[in-house]
Coordinates of C-alpha atoms in Angstrom, one line a residue:
M29 CA 4.3 -96.5 -23.8
V30 CA 5.7 -94.2 -26.4
E31 CA 8.7 -95.1 -28.6
P32 CA 11.6 -92.6 -28.6
G33 CA 11.5 -90.1 -31.4
I34 CA 7.7 -90.5 -31.9
P35 CA 5.7 -87.3 -31.3
L36 CA 4.1 -87.1 -27.8
C37 CA 0.5 -86.0 -28.5
I38 CA -1.5 -83.9 -26.1
G39 CA -5.0 -83.4 -27.6
D40 CA -4.5 -82.5 -31.2
S41 CA -1.1 -80.8 -30.9
P42 CA 2.1 -82.8 -31.2
A43 CA 5.4 -81.8 -29.5
T44 CA 8.4 -83.5 -31.1
V45 CA 11.2 -85.0 -29.0
N46 CA 14.2 -84.0 -31.1
S47 CA 17.8 -84.9 -31.0
D48 CA 18.7 -81.7 -29.1
L49 CA 16.3 -82.8 -26.3
V50 CA 17.9 -86.2 -26.2
G51 CA 21.3 -84.7 -25.9
T52 CA 20.2 -82.4 -23.2
L53 CA 18.6 -85.2 -21.1
D54 CA 21.7 -87.4 -21.6
K55 CA 23.7 -84.6 -20.0
K56 CA 21.4 -84.6 -17.1
E57 CA 20.0 -81.2 -17.7
T58 CA 17.1 -80.1 -15.6
V59 CA 13.5 -79.5 -16.8
D60 CA 14.0 -75.7 -17.0
Q61 CA 17.0 -76.2 -19.3
V62 CA 15.0 -78.3 -21.7
L63 CA 12.4 -75.7 -22.5
S64 CA 14.1 -73.6 -25.2
L65 CA 15.5 -76.7 -26.9
T66 CA 12.1 -78.2 -27.5
I67 CA 10.9 -75.3 -29.6
P68 CA 11.1 -76.6 -33.2
I69 CA 13.7 -74.2 -34.6
S70 CA 17.2 -74.9 -35.9
K71 CA 20.4 -73.8 -34.3
D72 CA 21.0 -71.3 -37.1
Q73 CA 17.6 -69.7 -36.4
V74 CA 18.4 -69.4 -32.7
R75 CA 21.8 -67.8 -33.5
T76 CA 20.2 -65.3 -36.0
S77 CA 17.5 -64.6 -33.5
L78 CA 19.9 -63.8 -30.7
Q79 CA 22.0 -61.6 -32.9
A80 CA 18.9 -59.7 -34.0
S81 CA 17.8 -59.4 -30.4
T82 CA 21.1 -57.8 -29.5
L83 CA 20.8 -55.2 -32.4
D84 CA 17.2 -54.6 -31.3
G85 CA 18.5 -53.8 -27.8
I86 CA 21.3 -51.5 -29.1
F87 CA 18.9 -49.3 -31.0
A88 CA 16.2 -49.4 -28.3
T89 CA 18.9 -48.1 -25.9
I90 CA 19.2 -44.9 -28.0
F91 CA 15.4 -44.5 -27.9
S92 CA 15.4 -45.1 -24.1
N93 CA 18.2 -42.6 -23.5
A94 CA 16.4 -40.0 -25.6
T95 CA 13.1 -40.4 -23.8
G96 CA 14.2 -41.0 -20.3
G97 CA 17.1 -40.9 -17.9
V98 CA 19.3 -37.9 -17.3
L99 CA 18.1 -36.1 -20.5
L100 CA 14.4 -36.2 -19.6
S101 CA 15.3 -35.3 -16.0
S102 CA 17.3 -32.3 -17.2
F103 CA 14.4 -31.2 -19.5
L104 CA 12.1 -31.1 -16.5
V105 CA 14.6 -29.5 -14.1
G106 CA 15.0 -26.8 -16.8
L107 CA 11.2 -26.3 -16.5
N108 CA 11.5 -26.0 -12.7
A109 CA 9.7 -29.2 -11.9
S110 CA 9.4 -29.9 -8.2
P111 CA 10.9 -33.0 -6.5
S112 CA 7.4 -34.5 -6.2
Q113 CA 7.0 -34.2 -10.0
I114 CA 10.4 -35.7 -10.6
G115 CA 9.3 -38.6 -8.3
L116 CA 6.1 -38.9 -10.2
L117 CA 8.1 -39.1 -13.5
S118 CA 10.1 -42.0 -12.1
S119 CA 7.1 -43.8 -10.7
I120 CA 5.1 -43.8 -13.9
P121 CA 7.1 -46.5 -15.6
M122 CA 6.8 -48.7 -12.5
L123 CA 3.0 -48.0 -12.1
A124 CA 2.6 -48.9 -15.8
N125 CA 3.8 -52.5 -14.8
L126 CA 0.3 -53.0 -13.4
M127 CA -0.8 -53.4 -17.1
Q128 CA 1.6 -56.4 -17.6
P129 CA -0.8 -59.1 -16.2
L130 CA -3.5 -57.9 -18.7
G131 CA -0.9 -57.8 -21.5
A132 CA 0.2 -61.4 -20.6
L133 CA -3.4 -62.6 -20.8
W134 CA -3.9 -60.9 -24.2
S135 CA -0.6 -62.2 -25.6
D136 CA -1.5 -65.8 -24.6
R137 CA -4.6 -65.5 -26.8
T138 CA -2.7 -64.4 -29.9
S139 CA -0.9 -66.5 -32.5
S140 CA 2.4 -64.6 -32.5
Y141 CA 4.6 -63.0 -29.9
H142 CA 6.3 -61.0 -32.7
W143 CA 3.2 -59.3 -34.1
Y144 CA 1.7 -58.7 -30.7
C145 CA 4.9 -56.9 -29.6
F146 CA 5.0 -55.0 -32.9
W147 CA 1.6 -53.5 -32.5
I148 CA 2.2 -52.6 -28.9
Y149 CA 5.6 -50.9 -29.3
V150 CA 5.1 -49.0 -32.6
P151 CA 2.3 -46.8 -31.2
S152 CA 3.9 -46.4 -27.8
R153 CA 7.1 -45.0 -29.4
L154 CA 5.4 -42.8 -32.0
L155 CA 3.5 -41.0 -29.2
W156 CA 6.8 -39.2 -28.4
L157 CA 6.4 -37.3 -31.6
I158 CA 3.6 -35.3 -30.0
L159 CA 6.0 -33.8 -27.5
A160 CA 8.6 -33.2 -30.2
A161 CA 6.1 -31.4 -32.4
A162 CA 4.9 -29.3 -29.4
I163 CA 8.5 -28.2 -28.7
F164 CA 8.9 -26.9 -32.2
W165 CA 5.5 -25.5 -33.0
A166 CA 3.5 -24.9 -29.8
G167 CA 4.8 -21.5 -29.1
Q168 CA 5.1 -20.0 -25.6
W169 CA 3.5 -22.2 -22.9
T170 CA 3.9 -21.9 -19.1
E171 CA 6.4 -24.1 -17.4
Q172 CA 3.6 -26.0 -15.6
T173 CA 1.9 -26.7 -19.0
W174 CA 5.1 -28.2 -20.4
V175 CA 5.6 -30.4 -17.3
N176 CA 2.0 -31.7 -17.4
L177 CA 2.3 -32.4 -21.1
T178 CA 5.6 -34.3 -20.6
L179 CA 4.2 -36.3 -17.7
G180 CA 1.1 -37.1 -19.8
I181 CA 3.1 -38.4 -22.7
V182 CA 5.3 -40.5 -20.4
G183 CA 2.2 -42.0 -18.8
L184 CA 0.6 -42.9 -22.2
T185 CA 3.7 -44.4 -23.7
Y186 CA 4.7 -46.5 -20.6
F187 CA 1.2 -47.8 -19.8
W188 CA 0.7 -48.8 -23.4
G189 CA 4.2 -50.3 -23.8
A190 CA 3.8 -52.3 -20.6
L191 CA 1.2 -54.4 -22.3
G192 CA 4.0 -56.0 -24.3
S193 CA 6.7 -56.4 -21.7
A194 CA 5.7 -59.9 -20.4
S195 CA 5.2 -61.3 -23.9
W196 CA 8.6 -60.0 -25.0
L197 CA 10.3 -61.5 -22.0
S198 CA 8.6 -64.8 -22.6
W199 CA 9.6 -64.7 -26.3
I200 CA 13.3 -64.1 -25.5
A201 CA 13.3 -66.5 -22.6
T202 CA 12.1 -69.2 -25.1
L203 CA 14.8 -68.5 -27.6
V204 CA 17.7 -68.3 -25.2
P205 CA 18.9 -71.8 -23.9
S206 CA 18.9 -71.5 -20.1
R207 CA 22.4 -72.8 -19.8
L208 CA 23.6 -69.8 -21.9
R209 CA 21.5 -67.1 -20.3
G210 CA 24.3 -65.7 -18.2
R211 CA 26.7 -65.4 -21.1
Y212 CA 24.2 -64.3 -23.7
F213 CA 22.4 -61.7 -21.5
G214 CA 25.9 -60.5 -20.3
T215 CA 27.0 -60.1 -23.9
R216 CA 23.8 -58.4 -24.9
A217 CA 23.9 -56.1 -21.9
S218 CA 27.5 -55.2 -22.7
A219 CA 26.6 -54.1 -26.2
I220 CA 23.8 -52.0 -24.7
S221 CA 26.2 -50.5 -22.2
L222 CA 28.6 -49.6 -25.0
M223 CA 25.7 -47.8 -26.8
N224 CA 25.0 -46.0 -23.5
L225 CA 28.6 -45.0 -23.3
L226 CA 28.5 -43.5 -26.8
S227 CA 24.9 -42.2 -27.1
I228 CA 24.4 -40.4 -23.8
P229 CA 27.2 -37.9 -24.2
A230 CA 26.3 -37.4 -27.9
L231 CA 22.7 -36.7 -27.1
G232 CA 23.6 -34.5 -24.2
W233 CA 26.0 -32.5 -26.5
I234 CA 23.1 -31.9 -28.9
V235 CA 20.9 -30.6 -26.2
S236 CA 23.5 -28.3 -24.8
A237 CA 24.9 -27.0 -28.1
W238 CA 21.7 -26.6 -30.1
G239 CA 21.4 -23.0 -31.4
G240 CA 17.7 -22.8 -30.5
G241 CA 18.3 -23.5 -26.9
A242 CA 18.2 -26.6 -24.7
Q243 CA 14.4 -27.1 -25.1
Q244 CA 14.6 -27.3 -28.9
G245 CA 17.8 -29.4 -28.6
Y246 CA 15.8 -31.9 -26.6
G247 CA 13.1 -31.9 -29.4
V248 CA 15.8 -32.9 -31.9
V249 CA 17.0 -35.7 -29.6
L250 CA 13.4 -36.9 -29.3
L251 CA 13.1 -37.2 -33.1
L252 CA 16.4 -39.1 -33.3
G253 CA 15.2 -41.4 -30.5
V254 CA 11.9 -42.3 -32.2
V255 CA 13.8 -43.1 -35.4
A256 CA 16.2 -45.4 -33.5
G257 CA 13.2 -47.0 -31.7
L258 CA 11.5 -47.9 -35.0
I259 CA 14.8 -49.3 -36.4
S260 CA 15.1 -51.5 -33.3
L261 CA 11.6 -53.0 -34.0
G262 CA 12.7 -53.7 -37.5
F263 CA 15.4 -56.2 -36.2
Q264 CA 12.7 -58.2 -34.5
F265 CA 11.6 -59.4 -38.0
W266 CA 14.9 -61.4 -38.0
M267 CA 14.0 -63.2 -34.8
A268 CA 12.2 -66.6 -34.9
D269 CA 8.6 -66.1 -34.0
V270 CA 7.2 -68.1 -31.1
H271 CA 3.5 -69.0 -30.8
P272 CA 2.2 -68.9 -27.2
G273 CA 0.5 -72.2 -27.9
D274 CA 3.9 -73.8 -28.6
R275 CA 5.1 -72.9 -25.2
Q276 CA 2.1 -74.4 -23.5
I277 CA 2.6 -77.7 -25.4
V278 CA 6.2 -77.8 -24.3
E279 CA 5.3 -77.2 -20.7
V280 CA 2.9 -80.2 -20.5
T281 CA 5.2 -82.6 -22.2
E282 CA 8.4 -81.9 -20.3
I283 CA 10.3 -84.9 -19.0
E284 CA 12.4 -84.7 -15.8
P285 CA 15.2 -87.3 -15.8
V286 CA 15.7 -89.4 -12.7
L287 CA 19.3 -90.1 -11.7
V288 CA 20.1 -93.4 -10.2
S289 CA 23.3 -95.4 -9.8
T290 CA 24.2 -97.8 -12.6
S291 CA 25.7 -100.1 -10.0
N292 CA 22.3 -101.8 -9.9
P293 CA 20.8 -101.9 -13.4
Q294 CA 17.8 -104.0 -12.3
D295 CA 16.7 -101.3 -9.9
S296 CA 17.4 -98.6 -12.5
A297 CA 15.1 -100.2 -15.0
S298 CA 12.2 -100.4 -12.6
Q299 CA 12.6 -96.9 -11.2
P300 CA 9.3 -95.0 -11.9
L301 CA 9.3 -91.6 -13.5
P302 CA 8.1 -88.7 -11.4
T303 CA 4.7 -87.2 -12.1
L304 CA 5.0 -84.0 -14.1
N305 CA 3.5 -80.8 -12.6
S306 CA 2.6 -82.6 -9.4
P307 CA 0.9 -80.5 -6.7
S308 CA 3.9 -80.7 -4.3
R309 CA 6.3 -79.7 -7.0
L310 CA 4.1 -76.8 -8.1
Q311 CA 3.7 -75.7 -4.5
R312 CA 7.4 -75.6 -4.0
Q313 CA 7.9 -73.6 -7.1
D314 CA 5.2 -71.1 -6.1
T315 CA 6.6 -70.7 -2.6
N316 CA 10.0 -70.0 -4.0
F317 CA 8.6 -67.5 -6.5
L318 CA 6.7 -65.8 -3.7
L319 CA 9.9 -65.4 -1.7
F320 CA 11.6 -63.9 -4.8
L321 CA 8.6 -61.5 -5.2
L322 CA 9.0 -60.4 -1.6
Y323 CA 12.7 -59.7 -2.1
F324 CA 12.0 -58.0 -5.5
A325 CA 9.3 -55.7 -4.1
L326 CA 11.2 -54.6 -1.0
W327 CA 14.4 -54.0 -3.1
M328 CA 12.5 -51.9 -5.7
F329 CA 11.0 -49.8 -2.9
A330 CA 14.4 -49.3 -1.2
V331 CA 16.3 -48.5 -4.4
N332 CA 13.7 -46.1 -5.7
L333 CA 13.6 -44.1 -2.5
S334 CA 16.7 -42.4 -3.7
A335 CA 17.4 -43.5 -7.3
P336 CA 15.5 -40.7 -9.2
F337 CA 17.2 -38.1 -7.1
F338 CA 20.9 -38.6 -7.8
N339 CA 20.7 -36.7 -11.1
V340 CA 18.5 -34.1 -9.4
Y341 CA 21.1 -33.7 -6.7
L342 CA 23.8 -33.1 -9.3
L343 CA 21.7 -30.8 -11.6
D344 CA 19.6 -28.9 -9.1
T345 CA 21.1 -29.0 -5.6
L346 CA 24.8 -28.7 -6.8
A347 CA 24.0 -26.9 -10.1
I348 CA 26.5 -29.0 -12.1
D349 CA 26.4 -28.5 -15.9
L350 CA 24.6 -31.1 -18.0
R351 CA 27.7 -32.0 -19.9
W352 CA 29.5 -33.0 -16.7
V353 CA 26.5 -35.2 -15.7
T354 CA 26.3 -36.9 -19.1
S355 CA 30.1 -37.6 -18.9
Y356 CA 29.6 -39.2 -15.5
T357 CA 26.8 -41.3 -16.9
S358 CA 29.1 -42.4 -19.7
L359 CA 31.7 -43.6 -17.2
Q360 CA 29.0 -45.6 -15.5
A361 CA 27.9 -47.1 -18.8
G362 CA 31.6 -48.0 -19.5
A363 CA 32.0 -49.8 -16.1
H364 CA 28.7 -51.5 -16.7
L365 CA 30.0 -52.7 -20.1
I366 CA 33.2 -54.1 -18.8
M367 CA 31.8 -55.9 -15.8
L368 CA 28.7 -57.5 -17.5
V369 CA 30.7 -60.2 -19.2
V370 CA 32.6 -60.9 -16.0
W371 CA 29.4 -61.2 -14.0
G372 CA 27.7 -63.3 -16.7
K373 CA 30.4 -65.9 -16.6
L374 CA 30.5 -65.9 -12.8
A375 CA 26.7 -66.3 -12.6
D376 CA 26.9 -69.4 -14.9
R377 CA 29.5 -70.8 -12.6
I378 CA 28.2 -70.1 -9.0
G379 CA 24.7 -69.0 -9.6
N380 CA 22.9 -65.6 -9.5
R381 CA 21.7 -65.6 -5.9
P382 CA 25.2 -65.5 -4.2
I383 CA 26.2 -62.6 -6.5
L384 CA 23.0 -60.7 -5.6
L385 CA 23.6 -61.1 -1.9
I386 CA 27.2 -60.1 -1.9
D387 CA 27.0 -57.3 -4.5
G388 CA 23.6 -56.2 -3.0
I389 CA 25.4 -55.2 0.3
L390 CA 27.8 -53.0 -1.7
V391 CA 24.9 -51.4 -3.6
A392 CA 23.0 -50.9 -0.4
L393 CA 25.9 -48.9 1.1
F394 CA 26.4 -46.9 -2.1
P395 CA 24.0 -44.0 -1.3
L396 CA 26.0 -43.3 1.9
L397 CA 29.1 -42.5 -0.3
W398 CA 27.3 -39.6 -1.8
L399 CA 27.1 -37.9 1.5
I400 CA 30.8 -36.9 1.3
T401 CA 30.4 -35.1 -2.1
G402 CA 29.8 -31.5 -2.8
A403 CA 30.1 -28.7 -5.4
N404 CA 33.9 -28.6 -5.3
E405 CA 36.8 -29.6 -7.5
V406 CA 37.6 -32.8 -5.7
S407 CA 34.1 -34.0 -6.1
L408 CA 34.0 -33.0 -9.8
W409 CA 37.2 -34.7 -10.8
V410 CA 37.5 -37.5 -8.3
W411 CA 34.5 -38.5 -6.2
F412 CA 31.8 -38.3 -8.8
P413 CA 33.8 -40.3 -11.5
L414 CA 34.6 -42.9 -8.9
L415 CA 31.0 -43.2 -7.6
H416 CA 29.7 -43.6 -11.2
L417 CA 32.4 -46.2 -12.0
L418 CA 31.5 -48.1 -8.8
A419 CA 27.8 -47.9 -9.6
G420 CA 28.2 -49.1 -13.2
G421 CA 30.2 -52.2 -12.1
S422 CA 28.0 -53.2 -9.2
W423 CA 24.7 -52.5 -10.9
A424 CA 25.8 -54.7 -13.8
A425 CA 25.6 -57.7 -11.5
I426 CA 22.2 -56.6 -10.0
D427 CA 20.6 -56.1 -13.4
L428 CA 21.9 -59.3 -15.0
C429 CA 21.4 -61.6 -12.0
T430 CA 18.0 -60.4 -11.1
N431 CA 16.8 -61.0 -14.6
N432 CA 18.4 -64.5 -14.7
L433 CA 17.1 -65.4 -11.3
Q434 CA 13.6 -64.4 -12.2
L435 CA 13.8 -66.6 -15.3
G436 CA 14.9 -69.5 -13.2
V437 CA 12.4 -69.3 -10.3
A438 CA 9.3 -68.6 -12.4
P439 CA 7.3 -71.9 -12.9
L440 CA 7.2 -72.9 -16.5
R441 CA 3.5 -73.2 -16.8
H442 CA 1.9 -69.8 -17.6
Q443 CA 5.3 -68.2 -17.4
P444 CA 4.3 -64.9 -19.0
L445 CA 1.7 -64.4 -16.3
Y446 CA 4.3 -65.0 -13.6
F447 CA 6.6 -62.4 -15.3
A448 CA 3.7 -59.9 -15.4
V449 CA 2.8 -60.4 -11.8
A450 CA 6.4 -59.9 -10.7
A451 CA 6.7 -56.7 -12.8
A452 CA 3.3 -55.4 -11.5
I453 CA 4.3 -56.0 -7.8
A454 CA 7.8 -54.5 -8.4
G455 CA 6.1 -51.6 -10.2
I456 CA 3.8 -50.8 -7.3
S457 CA 6.6 -51.0 -4.7
G458 CA 9.0 -49.0 -6.9
A459 CA 6.4 -46.3 -7.6
L460 CA 5.6 -46.1 -3.9
G461 CA 9.3 -45.7 -3.2
T462 CA 9.7 -42.8 -5.7
S463 CA 6.6 -41.1 -4.3
V464 CA 7.7 -41.4 -0.7
G465 CA 11.2 -40.3 -1.8
G466 CA 9.9 -37.2 -3.6
F467 CA 7.7 -36.3 -0.6
L468 CA 10.6 -36.7 1.9
A469 CA 13.1 -34.8 -0.4
E470 CA 11.0 -31.6 -0.1
F471 CA 11.5 -31.5 3.7
T472 CA 14.9 -29.9 3.8
D473 CA 14.7 -29.4 7.6
Y474 CA 14.8 -33.2 8.0
G475 CA 17.8 -33.8 5.8
G476 CA 16.4 -33.3 2.3
I477 CA 18.0 -35.4 -0.4
P478 CA 21.1 -36.3 1.6
G479 CA 18.9 -37.6 4.4
L480 CA 16.9 -39.6 1.8
F481 CA 20.2 -41.3 0.7
A482 CA 20.9 -42.5 4.2
L483 CA 17.3 -43.8 4.6
S484 CA 17.6 -45.7 1.3
A485 CA 20.8 -47.4 2.4
I486 CA 19.1 -48.8 5.5
A487 CA 16.1 -50.0 3.5
R488 CA 18.3 -51.7 0.9
L489 CA 20.1 -53.8 3.5
L490 CA 16.8 -54.9 5.0
A491 CA 15.4 -55.8 1.6
L492 CA 18.2 -58.4 1.1
I493 CA 16.9 -60.6 3.9
P494 CA 14.2 -62.5 1.9
L495 CA 16.7 -63.3 -0.8
I496 CA 18.6 -65.5 1.7
F497 CA 15.7 -68.0 1.6
V498 CA 15.2 -68.0 -2.2
K499 CA 16.4 -71.3 -3.8
E500 CA 18.1 -71.3 -7.1
Q501 CA 17.9 -74.6 -9.0
G502 CA 21.3 -76.2 -9.4
H503 CA 23.0 -73.6 -7.3
S504 CA 22.5 -74.4 -3.6
L505 CA 25.1 -73.3 -1.1
Q506 CA 26.6 -76.8 -1.0
Q507 CA 26.8 -77.0 -4.8
T508 CA 28.3 -73.5 -5.1
L509 CA 31.0 -74.3 -2.5
Q510 CA 31.8 -77.6 -4.3
K511 CA 32.2 -75.9 -7.6
L512 CA 34.5 -73.3 -6.1
L513 CA 36.6 -75.9 -4.3
L514 CA 36.9 -78.1 -7.4
S515 CA 37.8 -75.2 -9.7
R516 CA 40.6 -74.2 -7.3
S517 CA 41.8 -77.8 -6.8
P518 CA 41.2 -79.8 -10.0
H519 CA 43.1 -82.8 -8.6
L520 CA 40.3 -83.3 -6.0
S521 CA 37.8 -84.1 -8.7
K522 CA 40.2 -86.8 -10.1
T523 CA 40.6 -88.5 -6.7
R524 CA 36.9 -88.7 -5.8
H525 CA 35.4 -92.2 -6.1
S526 CA 31.7 -92.5 -6.7
P527 CA 29.5 -94.7 -8.8
T528 CA 28.7 -93.7 -12.3
I529 CA 25.4 -91.7 -12.5
E530 CA 23.2 -91.9 -15.6
P531 CA 19.6 -90.9 -16.3
V532 CA 17.4 -93.9 -16.4
N533 CA 15.1 -92.4 -19.0
S534 CA 17.7 -92.2 -21.7
L535 CA 15.6 -91.7 -24.8
S536 CA 18.1 -93.4 -27.0
D537 CA 17.6 -96.8 -25.4
T538 CA 14.4 -96.9 -23.3
A539 CA 10.8 -96.4 -23.9
I540 CA 9.2 -93.8 -21.6
T541 CA 5.8 -93.0 -20.1
V542 CA 4.6 -89.4 -19.9
E543 CA 1.9 -88.7 -17.3
I544 CA 0.1 -85.4 -17.6
N545 CA -1.8 -83.8 -14.8
Q546 CA -4.4 -81.5 -16.1

């Protein structure tokens, strides 16, 4: 028996049960929601960390826009890169996710998530200076040489940077209380979308208006991007550091409250606590996570069949000017910005899975809408702006809810490794999708890029099937319907008669036993 408020010791490392944890358990929060509150940092530190993380994301967005997306695609299209090479460009970041399990293992053997991420991301971002220097001082190279150099730099930076992805996600997942994930990540993503809205047209204007030509203009953009990337890493010094060992201690000392009726206090007092990390519980978690992995892998394959080729379709097939394309991208970022907060609040209310299912159908049908477009005034002024606005609003839900659902279904023990495995599998399937898409796009006799859009729509619909069977904690179909009904009819909640429910293991009154299965 352990008295409340006394450290629960596992081996030589104590994990303190603090007042925040007590409050959480009194409110009948689940085990997953207790995790971030048991890290011994103050609320002010958490607040400062989340603000710093948002600023980190804002400046990292400038770096990402400068070294990827429509600007990098335009750079390669200007070098007459083939569809297969464009597909390879898009597959490299996903193939790099194969490095994430190795990075997760390395980060778990370090004493600081912050310094591990720092020494991973600084070199990976500085490598872009090689391409920038070559643009200004290399002289006249063949187009194929430039394409190969660009693909080589992309490969080095993404493969090295992937070693830090799982540790960064575990770091931020620890700092963000799970009950606030929808709202926080929605707000953070909104700030990032605002920077997308502002930075993409500005960077695109620099490329188009630079006196030395579009190639040198892109070299200037790369320099600005690297500077912004280093500034973003500077904000991470304001985030509270998390030691991987602290997360492991928290995971083996978690306490799951048992809810019983207070109508029979004698039975409540004798109710045994569940065994933590029992084989049956871990098996259920792993099965649920595998279902999520199946959905995630199929979805990444289906999406990436066509995703890299929308910009190619605009820039190459329809020969639309880069400034038009960057303007469309800004519209998409604006819609993304507006809808993220809406989706975040809705996800906290009804869960992430229902949103992914409903919005996923819309996103699945989205490539078919591109089949009615062309190089005409109606498409330039009406269809393309509408399509990008629709894409921004719908993909805001997909991005936010997929991230939140992954955080929710990954078992807490060895969470960085689960994140890394998910990223690796998604990377393989996504890279396979871009490779197959690039191969099919070259066969114009069989539909070319428009035919690829239709195939991607069918594959996206099929990919949603495994998501139906994924279980999201606290958001079953019955619970979701109850929340919606009660929110629409508040008087129903007042007329319901049920016994009072309280957790029997209230830390303020009762001594508890913690059983650990090694």
